[in-house]
Amino acid sequence: MVKLVGIAGSIGEQSYNRMLLEFIRDHFKKSVDIEILNINDVPVFNEDEDHNDNPVVHELARKISGANGVILATPEHNHTVPAAMKNVIEWLSNNVHPLNGKAVWIVGASYHTQGSSRAQLHLKQILESPGVNAFVMPGNEFLLSNAKEAFDDDGNLKDSRTVGFLELVMKKFLTFMKVIEMMDAPDPKNAHEEDMDSKHPVNTTVEDVDMTDPEWVEKAAEKTHAASGGDYVKLDRGLLTVDQLNCFLNSMAGELTFADDNNQFIYYNKNADAAHMLAPRTPDQVGNPLSAVHPDRVIEHVKQVLYALRTGESDVVSMPAQTGPNQHVMHYYRAMRDENRRYRGVNELVIDIMPILKYYLAATGQKLVKDPDAVPMSPITGLDAVTGASAHSDPTTDATSGASASKSAEKPAAPEPVKDDALTGASEEPAADAAPKKPEETPTDTDATTGASES
Amino acid sequence: MKKFVALVGTNTAKSTNRKLLKYMKKRYADDAEIDVVELKGLPIFKKTEEVFIPQQAKDIAEKIDASDGVIIGTPEYDHSVPALLSSALAWLSYGIHPLMDKPVMIVGTSYGTLGASRAQAQLRQILDSPELKATVLPSSEFLLGHALQAFDDNGDLKSAEESQKLDGLFKDFLEFVDLTEQLVNSKKLHEQDAATFTWDNGTTGDDK
């Protein structure tokens, strides 16, 4: 469910703006999860002090960061936003910036006819300042005047037209949030524009921590007050502690890597030392931009994989790495998408499929024989574009598999199976490099047992 | 000699607005007695059943009452006045009205080029609100940009151009204080409004 947080700008004992937020929360509870945040105990902002000293401030920052959008309900004091509301925003625009890029909907209630009109304008101006940098929903002003008479004894808005308008605006806000989300998404126009240096932060990027710092994980965790150890994490679908989540991911029958939509390598399931991994990673690499964990000459190929996944051209790109009679390691790159279908990064699974294949043959009493009618294919799937690009690569590169140039007019050359890891491998071998080869070598050299070449 | 209260619009130790106000106090010592007053320590404005006003706010109100006018030095936080200053102005219009019809001069400094221009514009609007109804010196923006570099070791403004501009504005303010003495026609009305005003059933459209 969409998660919003609401803040009422007044810390007075009685507040019609808080009532209004409570009504919105209850009225829309079937479709939207709204948590109303308490700002009563926020200390007076002082730029000399560090917010880290104040648990109230970073709890607020954490909740706002975790929400899809924010509703601010403001009264009007002296023709402006109440100091209490402004004070919170000052804290949230100094060391931490949780409102950055966040969709905000302003509502306001007042005793009289103005309905906080001037305060709402000031609030917009404040939210648009560079330190705050929120996206305020334009138009759709919701000004509740004569607030004293507006609610019944149960805290419900009496006027059905007002409720109807609120429903209409909420619907627009839900759309607005999606639009704002999409604005945050990197949008390279072609594979070449993929930003391998991760210089375009997305709304999950932890800013002001050096991506190349070997202790990026520790520093970013501190900065975000990350859950750890016995803290529970609500998942789709289940509830696990962070420790349980680690046990679960580290026991996966494969090596998993997460690179986000800013092409930053932010996770792998560390269940072995680099020396014992199929695609070696080391703990200090986590946090690196993808450019830092790839040799220069494979960068353009990695970009093609990322671009194909980001644009939805492919949902999965797969390619073999180490292959032989007893091993056939595959790399699967899957696009990860959120509920709005926004690309959120690539899920890489590295797994040796040979044990599975051998089990299957043994269990079903079969063996592999060479197929004389086999149509040669690229061992790389999901990446048609690469074959076109490969025309420029060095024809002398030693390649032993894939379709030959002569076999397919549309695909003059097939990419070589990678010995490398297109996401984070530091291998010097080119990933998805392609090389046309001499036609006569093609079928006979192919390793019949595995269906792919030994390189 | 005129007596002025100068409010430092922020609580930071490194405030360049405080520097500017102290500079004015020193520079205009022959024409006026300027008391530089800190807002630091004031709590965020909050309405209560019993209309509680913190002692610090009452003390400031007393000083303002006894003065001929007020100078406010404001920085700009997020394109507007600091919450601390806006809070102070709320306290100073909560059952007490020391700023009503009081001549006010606004100055502002910033680290960047703009000199708190947006905060100053908002401050004018705030001071114009029915609970405050201060009399702000018109057409008088003093925007001191790049304030970190603006003062020398003695706390004096380095730029002769800026100090001359400030001199002119301050002279005008002195005249303005005398002029406002004559603006008596609506004063009665303001006082009446203030006497009957409450934030709950007020005449202002304002609200909790």
XYZ file of C-alpha atoms in Angstrom:
663
model
C 0.000 0.000 0.000
C 1.121 3.554 -0.649
C 2.657 4.987 2.488
C 2.335 8.656 3.390
C 3.305 10.664 6.390
C 1.353 13.676 7.588
C 2.529 16.592 9.677
C 0.211 19.104 11.292
C 1.970 22.423 11.555
C 0.689 23.379 14.934
C 1.820 22.174 18.309
C -1.088 23.835 20.098
C -3.260 21.753 22.364
C -6.140 21.835 19.987
C -5.570 21.863 16.299
C -8.049 21.702 13.491
C -5.223 20.901 11.144
C -4.432 17.784 13.116
C -8.147 16.927 13.055
C -8.129 17.381 9.303
C -5.138 15.051 8.935
C -6.774 12.479 11.184
C -9.901 12.643 9.089
C -7.862 12.174 5.889
C -6.015 9.236 7.463
C -9.233 7.503 8.536
C -11.205 8.312 5.418
C -8.604 6.853 3.044
C -7.347 4.011 5.218
C -8.450 1.332 2.759
C -6.232 2.608 -0.017
C -3.485 4.657 1.657
C -1.472 4.127 4.806
C -1.003 7.510 6.484
C 1.071 7.970 9.604
C 0.747 11.290 11.412
C 4.069 12.424 12.822
C 4.349 14.251 16.078
C 6.509 17.379 16.039
C 5.811 18.551 19.591
C 9.229 17.640 20.927
C 11.419 18.955 18.128
C 13.988 21.329 19.655
C 14.579 24.838 18.339
C 16.722 24.644 15.221
C 20.266 25.850 15.610
C 22.663 25.513 12.718
C 25.554 25.077 15.160
C 24.112 21.794 16.396
C 24.174 18.420 14.716
C 20.830 16.734 14.177
C 22.524 13.460 15.079
C 22.372 14.570 18.670
C 18.638 14.546 18.487
C 16.713 11.299 18.213
C 13.403 13.107 17.569
C 14.789 14.780 14.456
C 16.310 11.697 12.931
C 13.244 9.620 13.626
C 11.252 12.236 11.680
C 13.830 12.178 8.888
C 13.761 8.387 8.768
C 9.966 8.234 8.531
C 9.805 10.891 5.826
C 12.538 9.142 3.844
C 10.594 5.913 3.993
C 7.318 7.434 2.801
C 6.115 7.753 -0.789
C 4.800 11.221 -0.102
C 4.075 13.816 2.549
C 0.934 15.727 3.507
C 1.508 18.991 5.343
C -1.445 20.582 7.100
C -0.724 24.166 7.938
C -2.564 26.766 9.922
C -1.623 30.396 9.541
C 0.107 32.435 12.220
C 0.863 36.102 11.543
C 0.293 35.608 7.812
C 2.786 32.781 7.653
C 3.531 29.161 8.462
C 3.636 28.422 12.192
C 7.142 28.545 13.620
C 6.752 24.905 14.718
C 6.312 23.747 11.106
C 9.125 25.930 9.808
C 11.379 24.749 12.610
C 10.960 21.119 11.549
C 11.720 22.011 7.936
C 14.903 23.804 8.998
C 16.141 20.639 10.711
C 15.228 18.647 7.624
C 17.161 20.887 5.257
C 20.468 21.149 7.048
C 22.422 17.915 7.583
C 19.747 15.586 6.276
C 17.404 16.240 3.372
C 14.574 13.720 3.545
C 12.177 16.002 1.666
C 14.501 16.176 -1.334
C 12.566 14.994 -4.380
C 9.579 14.044 -2.234
C 6.017 14.672 -3.379
C 4.226 17.011 -0.976
C 0.557 17.924 -0.713
C -0.325 21.020 1.304
C -3.670 21.359 3.024
C -4.775 23.886 5.588
C -7.574 24.692 7.967
C -8.399 28.001 9.576
C -11.042 29.540 11.773
C -12.104 32.072 9.245
C -12.485 32.619 5.575
C -8.814 32.684 4.550
C -8.245 28.991 5.221
C -4.480 29.570 5.612
C -4.069 30.862 2.072
C -0.996 32.989 2.798
C 0.642 30.332 4.946
C 0.199 27.833 2.131
C 1.946 30.166 -0.297
C 4.837 30.703 2.104
C 5.063 26.982 2.692
C 5.331 26.355 -1.043
C 8.080 28.921 -1.286
C 9.921 27.283 1.618
C 9.547 23.773 0.221
C 10.946 24.861 -3.117
C 14.144 26.285 -1.660
C 17.272 24.358 -2.640
C 17.928 22.944 0.822
C 14.476 21.398 0.973
C 13.842 20.745 -2.710
C 10.483 19.034 -2.349
C 7.974 18.705 -5.187
C 4.803 20.444 -4.104
C 1.675 19.393 -5.960
C 0.598 22.400 -8.022
C -2.949 23.711 -7.977
C -5.602 21.779 -6.082
C -5.533 24.128 -3.105
C -7.400 22.679 -0.182
C -8.355 25.468 2.184
C -10.740 24.526 4.950
C -12.253 27.688 6.337
C -14.494 28.027 9.368
C -12.852 24.930 10.754
C -14.688 25.127 14.048
C -17.967 24.327 12.373
C -16.540 21.926 9.797
C -16.306 18.734 11.874
C -18.977 16.682 13.591
C -18.511 15.150 17.039
C -16.750 12.117 15.589
C -14.170 14.281 13.829
C -15.694 13.766 10.389
C -16.037 16.565 7.883
C -19.703 17.438 7.703
C -19.916 18.795 4.196
C -20.099 16.017 1.605
C -18.906 18.330 -1.181
C -15.760 19.067 0.815
C -15.210 15.348 1.297
C -15.787 14.794 -2.422
C -13.195 17.430 -3.273
C -10.740 15.866 -0.854
C -11.233 12.492 -2.560
C -10.613 14.059 -5.932
C -7.413 15.736 -4.784
C -6.166 12.594 -3.031
C -6.608 10.721 -6.298
C -4.584 13.369 -8.090
C -1.922 13.269 -5.413
C -1.512 9.521 -5.818
C -0.908 10.088 -9.527
C 1.352 13.049 -8.804
C 3.505 10.855 -6.569
C 3.972 8.362 -9.396
C 4.965 11.136 -11.783
C 7.483 12.504 -9.281
C 8.869 9.001 -8.819
C 9.427 8.746 -12.549
C 11.216 12.103 -12.586
C 13.677 10.635 -10.146
C 14.446 7.696 -12.407
C 17.584 7.967 -14.533
C 16.666 8.130 -18.201
C 19.631 7.462 -20.479
C 18.764 7.869 -24.143
C 20.982 5.020 -25.313
C 23.291 2.395 -23.879
C 26.253 4.699 -24.150
C 24.575 7.186 -21.793
C 24.346 4.642 -18.966
C 26.098 6.391 -16.085
C 28.606 3.845 -14.842
C 30.055 6.368 -12.405
C 26.724 6.557 -10.533
C 26.703 10.336 -10.553
C 22.923 10.776 -10.706
C 21.601 9.974 -7.243
C 18.164 8.372 -7.067
C 15.820 8.582 -4.108
C 17.448 5.565 -2.476
C 21.013 6.793 -2.907
C 22.811 7.502 0.345
C 24.382 10.870 -0.282
C 27.524 12.359 1.211
C 29.188 8.980 1.686
C 32.119 8.288 -0.622
C 31.060 5.407 -2.869
C 34.616 4.146 -3.108
C 35.180 4.112 0.642
C 36.013 0.513 1.700
C 33.720 1.107 4.673
C 30.883 2.440 2.588
C 28.462 -0.079 4.097
C 29.248 0.951 7.669
C 29.178 4.666 6.905
C 26.012 4.546 4.829
C 24.325 2.428 7.507
C 25.204 4.986 10.153
C 23.962 7.827 8.000
C 20.592 6.154 7.389
C 20.233 4.702 10.887
C 19.796 1.380 9.119
C 17.956 -1.526 10.696
C 20.322 -4.276 11.836
C 20.597 -7.468 13.861
C 17.303 -8.221 15.561
C 15.360 -5.362 13.961
C 12.326 -6.572 12.083
C 11.813 -5.769 8.418
C 8.376 -6.013 6.851
C 8.598 -7.677 3.459
C 6.318 -8.639 0.607
C 5.394 -11.130 1.904
C 6.650 -11.878 5.362
C 8.413 -10.509 8.385
C 12.050 -11.249 9.156
C 14.744 -9.816 11.342
C 17.825 -8.501 9.584
C 19.750 -11.504 10.959
C 17.182 -13.892 9.502
C 17.310 -12.068 6.193
C 21.103 -12.487 6.127
C 20.854 -16.232 6.903
C 18.313 -16.576 4.154
C 20.197 -14.681 1.454
C 23.591 -16.122 2.352
C 22.249 -19.657 2.028
C 20.906 -19.106 -1.479
C 22.156 -21.648 -3.995
C 23.917 -18.963 -5.981
C 25.772 -15.696 -5.752
C 23.478 -12.682 -5.667
C 24.423 -9.100 -6.458
C 22.336 -5.935 -6.361
C 23.231 -2.878 -8.439
C 20.673 -0.091 -8.158
C 19.205 2.119 -10.887
C 22.041 4.579 -10.372
C 24.386 1.722 -11.356
C 25.831 1.543 -7.883
C 26.895 -1.875 -6.564
C 25.192 -1.947 -3.162
C 24.886 -5.590 -2.113
C 26.100 -9.151 -2.518
C 25.285 -12.194 -0.434
C 28.653 -12.719 1.170
C 28.691 -16.439 1.831
C 32.283 -17.138 0.817
C 35.666 -15.512 0.422
C 36.408 -14.056 -2.964
C 38.760 -16.986 -3.665
C 35.895 -19.436 -3.356
C 33.372 -17.503 -5.375
C 32.362 -18.128 -8.961
C 32.350 -14.379 -9.537
C 34.700 -12.960 -6.901
C 33.641 -9.908 -4.919
C 35.277 -8.412 -1.884
C 33.565 -6.650 1.026
C 35.314 -3.331 0.367
C 33.885 -3.122 -3.169
C 30.325 -2.701 -1.960
C 29.144 0.836 -2.594
C 31.334 1.260 -5.661
C 29.967 2.659 -8.876
C 29.927 -0.093 -11.504
C 32.756 1.655 -13.357
C 35.055 0.971 -10.404
C 34.524 -2.774 -10.496
C 34.939 -3.333 -14.218
C 37.944 -3.088 -16.486
C 37.526 -0.245 -18.952
C 37.266 -2.434 -21.984
C 34.092 -4.212 -20.848
C 32.288 -1.045 -19.786
C 30.438 -0.528 -23.066
C 29.168 -4.119 -22.957
C 27.961 -3.789 -19.403
C 26.168 -0.610 -20.432
C 24.327 -2.552 -23.107
C 23.138 -5.107 -20.573
C 21.997 -2.397 -18.165
C 20.284 -0.401 -20.867
C 18.404 -3.435 -22.192
C 17.124 -4.163 -18.673
C 16.362 -0.565 -17.760
C 14.340 0.096 -20.894
C 12.461 -3.172 -20.661
C 13.916 -4.407 -23.934
C 14.825 -7.491 -21.926
C 13.707 -8.787 -18.571
C 16.640 -11.143 -18.292
C 20.026 -11.243 -19.911
C 21.979 -14.429 -19.414
C 25.456 -15.450 -20.385
C 27.800 -18.300 -19.611
C 31.089 -17.696 -17.835
C 33.351 -20.575 -16.817
C 32.355 -23.625 -18.856
C 33.667 -27.139 -19.242
C 32.650 -30.752 -18.864
C 32.125 -30.380 -15.136
C 31.055 -26.805 -14.816
C 28.757 -24.440 -16.608
C 28.514 -21.180 -14.722
C 25.725 -18.879 -15.824
C 25.210 -15.222 -15.045
C 21.579 -14.124 -15.022
C 20.875 -10.394 -15.002
C 17.272 -9.667 -14.114
C 15.634 -6.260 -14.197
C 14.041 -5.343 -10.878
C 10.926 -3.210 -11.070
C 8.776 -1.669 -8.357
C 5.008 -1.580 -8.209
C 4.948 1.374 -10.614
C 7.057 -0.682 -13.035
C 9.957 1.665 -12.449
C 13.331 -0.001 -13.016
C 15.079 -0.212 -9.660
C 18.255 -2.017 -10.598
C 19.681 -5.309 -11.658
C 19.580 -8.588 -9.802
C 22.517 -10.741 -10.782
C 22.512 -14.434 -10.044
C 25.674 -16.420 -10.659
C 25.130 -20.149 -10.523
C 26.754 -23.319 -11.813
C 23.983 -25.164 -13.635
C 26.046 -28.300 -14.319
C 25.109 -30.077 -11.062
C 21.457 -29.483 -11.907
C 21.924 -30.812 -15.401
C 23.837 -33.868 -14.171
C 21.229 -34.580 -11.538
C 18.509 -34.370 -14.143
C 20.286 -36.775 -16.507
C 21.012 -39.271 -13.731
C 17.538 -39.090 -12.264
C 15.859 -39.624 -15.628
C 18.363 -42.131 -16.999
C 19.462 -40.029 -19.933
C 22.722 -38.861 -21.407
C 23.785 -35.997 -23.631
C 24.420 -36.678 -27.278
C 25.366 -34.250 -29.943
C 22.449 -32.937 -31.968
C 23.407 -32.987 -35.647
C 20.515 -30.633 -36.458
C 21.386 -28.074 -33.819
C 21.044 -24.517 -35.003
C 23.992 -22.530 -33.738
C 22.917 -19.803 -31.343
C 24.460 -17.099 -29.316
C 25.135 -18.327 -25.804
C 24.028 -14.911 -24.655
C 20.303 -14.371 -24.420
C 18.295 -11.230 -24.071
C 20.790 -8.968 -25.734
C 20.154 -8.722 -29.455
C 21.610 -5.273 -29.550
C 25.065 -6.491 -28.677
C 25.410 -8.479 -31.823
C 24.995 -5.359 -33.905
C 27.549 -3.497 -31.896
C 29.963 -6.350 -32.150
C 30.678 -5.622 -35.771
C 33.220 -3.100 -34.510
C 35.136 -5.437 -32.302
C 38.464 -6.941 -33.023
C 38.049 -9.812 -35.484
C 41.207 -11.508 -34.319
C 39.888 -12.121 -30.844
C 39.845 -15.779 -30.111
C 36.293 -16.940 -30.040
C 35.095 -20.448 -30.185
C 31.397 -20.388 -30.011
C 28.262 -18.704 -31.126
C 26.797 -18.274 -34.489
C 29.192 -17.552 -37.210
C 29.035 -14.520 -39.362
C 28.134 -16.621 -42.343
C 25.185 -18.347 -40.731
C 22.983 -15.428 -40.111
C 22.575 -12.413 -42.254
C 20.756 -10.422 -39.563
C 23.318 -11.174 -36.940
C 26.679 -10.890 -38.492
C 28.441 -11.932 -35.344
C 27.573 -13.316 -31.984
C 29.022 -12.226 -28.709
C 31.547 -14.372 -27.020
C 30.442 -16.022 -23.829
C 31.852 -14.093 -20.927
C 34.604 -15.373 -18.798
C 33.917 -12.262 -16.915
C 31.234 -10.853 -14.750
C 29.332 -8.119 -16.469
C 28.283 -6.509 -13.222
C 31.115 -6.433 -10.795
C 33.817 -8.760 -11.931
C 37.284 -7.428 -12.048
C 38.411 -9.889 -14.619
C 40.457 -8.602 -17.484
C 38.442 -10.552 -19.995
C 35.945 -8.632 -22.045
C 32.354 -9.217 -21.102
C 29.997 -10.036 -23.882
C 32.685 -9.248 -26.332
C 31.884 -10.414 -29.733
C 34.033 -11.677 -32.463
C 33.225 -12.959 -35.853
C 34.934 -16.178 -36.504
C 35.798 -18.302 -39.437
C 32.723 -20.176 -40.577
C 34.366 -23.544 -40.963
C 35.361 -23.647 -37.316
C 31.934 -23.140 -35.958
C 30.049 -26.376 -35.627
C 32.873 -28.802 -35.198
C 34.597 -26.996 -32.367
C 31.526 -26.613 -30.293
C 31.573 -28.686 -27.198
C 28.752 -31.149 -27.659
C 28.572 -32.157 -24.040
C 27.718 -28.770 -22.751
C 26.255 -27.075 -25.730
C 28.596 -24.233 -25.192
C 32.198 -23.649 -25.835
C 35.198 -24.098 -23.681
C 37.173 -21.003 -24.026
C 18.564 60.324 21.862
C 16.466 57.602 20.267
C 16.436 54.140 21.823
C 16.188 51.085 19.607
C 15.944 47.392 20.208
C 17.837 45.297 17.637
C 16.643 41.698 17.362
C 19.150 39.064 16.172
C 17.016 36.812 13.976
C 19.019 33.642 14.533
C 20.638 31.683 17.334
C 23.852 30.671 15.611
C 27.120 31.776 17.206
C 28.484 32.711 13.791
C 25.624 35.008 12.827
C 26.608 37.773 10.431
C 23.332 39.523 11.258
C 24.520 39.881 14.839
C 27.743 41.351 13.430
C 25.784 43.816 11.340
C 23.594 44.900 14.263
C 26.644 45.333 16.504
C 28.275 47.360 13.767
C 25.191 49.589 13.601
C 25.199 49.973 17.394
C 28.802 51.168 17.244
C 28.506 53.287 14.122
C 25.356 55.141 15.177
C 26.227 55.474 18.868
C 25.991 59.278 18.584
C 22.475 59.206 17.161
C 20.860 56.339 18.969
C 21.229 53.847 21.744
C 20.888 50.407 20.216
C 20.342 47.413 22.463
C 21.238 44.210 20.607
C 18.838 41.565 21.913
C 19.165 37.822 21.401
C 16.232 35.565 20.610
C 18.251 32.471 21.406
C 16.607 30.508 24.186
C 13.022 31.289 23.190
C 10.942 28.133 22.798
C 8.965 27.414 19.633
C 5.626 29.202 19.814
C 2.814 27.117 21.220
C -0.686 28.046 22.235
C -1.938 26.954 25.564
C -5.213 27.097 27.435
C -3.719 29.504 29.985
C -2.028 31.735 27.370
C 1.422 31.100 28.794
C 4.148 33.460 27.564
C 7.789 32.676 28.391
C 9.570 35.173 30.620
C 12.205 35.834 27.951
C 9.466 36.971 25.550
C 7.957 39.201 28.218
C 11.362 40.757 28.856
C 11.857 41.446 25.163
C 8.352 42.926 24.962
C 9.181 45.259 27.819
C 12.341 46.444 26.107
C 10.434 47.049 22.889
C 7.719 48.931 24.748
C 10.355 51.210 26.218
C 12.020 51.801 22.856
C 11.392 54.177 19.983
C 11.703 51.488 17.385
C 12.962 48.048 16.460
C 15.637 46.874 14.033
C 15.391 43.256 12.919
C 18.350 41.465 11.376
C 17.256 38.352 9.560
C 19.117 35.628 7.735
C 17.308 33.441 5.249
C 16.647 29.785 5.950
C 14.907 27.884 3.145
C 13.768 31.073 1.388
C 12.133 32.415 4.534
C 12.761 33.819 8.000
C 14.197 31.446 10.614
C 11.634 29.602 12.714
C 13.216 31.210 15.774
C 12.387 34.713 14.528
C 8.914 33.758 13.403
C 8.398 32.110 16.775
C 9.546 35.245 18.580
C 7.103 37.360 16.581
C 4.312 34.925 17.473
C 5.140 35.237 21.180
C 5.247 39.024 20.757
C 1.695 39.015 19.438
C 0.165 36.478 21.811
C -1.925 38.469 24.253
C 0.740 41.205 24.203
C 1.320 43.644 21.389
C 4.626 45.460 21.837
C 5.181 45.806 18.101
C 1.852 47.402 17.337
C 2.458 50.678 15.456
C 6.128 50.417 16.403
C 8.554 51.644 13.717
C 10.576 48.730 12.381
C 13.632 48.645 10.154
C 14.579 45.382 8.464
C 18.122 44.445 7.533
C 19.458 41.110 6.421
C 22.660 39.335 5.580
C 23.449 36.173 3.733
C 26.490 34.120 2.844
C 25.515 34.140 -0.815
C 24.695 37.046 -3.106
C 21.005 37.564 -2.370
C 21.224 39.034 1.118
C 18.128 37.316 2.495
C 15.863 39.055 -0.011
C 13.022 36.548 0.196
C 13.150 36.332 3.966
C 12.942 40.124 4.165
C 9.894 40.210 1.891
C 8.191 37.597 4.047
C 9.123 39.426 7.188
C 7.362 42.538 5.886
C 4.255 40.498 5.232
C 4.404 38.963 8.703
C 4.887 42.342 10.399
C 1.847 43.570 8.474
C -0.426 40.899 9.931
C -3.266 42.091 12.173
C -1.782 40.763 15.398
C 1.529 42.515 14.801
C 0.632 45.634 12.818
C 4.095 47.072 13.028
C 4.994 50.133 10.975
C 7.774 49.026 8.692
C 10.113 51.530 7.031
C 9.093 51.390 3.368
C 11.377 51.118 0.338
C 14.313 50.315 2.520
C 15.875 47.023 1.655
C 19.333 46.520 3.083
C 20.558 43.244 1.637
C 24.107 42.399 2.617
C 25.374 39.534 0.497
C 28.618 37.596 0.973
C 28.462 38.589 4.619
C 31.276 36.304 5.720
C 33.698 38.498 3.815
C 31.927 41.794 4.520
C 33.455 42.721 7.875
C 37.025 43.546 8.873
C 38.714 42.496 12.110
C 37.185 45.426 13.989
C 33.709 44.309 12.973
C 33.346 47.232 10.544
C 31.840 46.958 7.093
C 34.659 46.858 4.578
C 32.671 48.320 1.732
C 32.263 52.090 1.869
C 29.399 51.815 -0.588
C 27.486 49.466 1.688
C 28.121 51.523 4.820
C 26.990 54.714 3.073
C 23.834 52.998 1.969
C 23.216 51.837 5.525
C 23.893 55.369 6.826
C 21.240 56.731 4.509
C 18.699 54.131 5.502
C 19.378 54.639 9.182
C 18.988 58.403 8.855
C 15.697 57.799 7.105
C 14.681 55.477 9.894
C 15.363 58.171 12.460
C 13.129 60.562 10.513
C 10.571 57.823 9.986
C 10.276 57.274 13.745
C 9.305 60.929 14.127
C 6.972 60.792 11.172
C 5.062 57.796 12.482
C 4.192 59.828 15.558
C 1.730 61.567 13.300
C 0.061 58.360 12.120
C -2.479 58.442 14.869
C -5.722 57.973 12.985
C -5.758 54.206 12.894
C -3.779 53.813 16.082
C -6.901 53.956 18.250
C -8.532 51.338 16.107
C -5.514 49.077 16.289
C -5.447 49.352 20.040
C -9.140 48.513 20.215
C -8.632 45.526 17.938
C -5.749 44.364 20.048
C -7.731 44.644 23.227
C -10.533 42.470 21.919
C -8.420 40.159 19.811
C -8.013 36.529 20.679
C -6.407 33.980 18.412
C -9.467 31.771 18.562
C -12.269 34.120 17.653
C -9.962 36.771 16.323
C -10.576 39.323 13.674
C -7.778 38.030 11.577
C -8.522 34.824 9.824
C -5.710 33.331 11.760
C -5.907 30.060 13.418
C -4.208 27.378 15.415
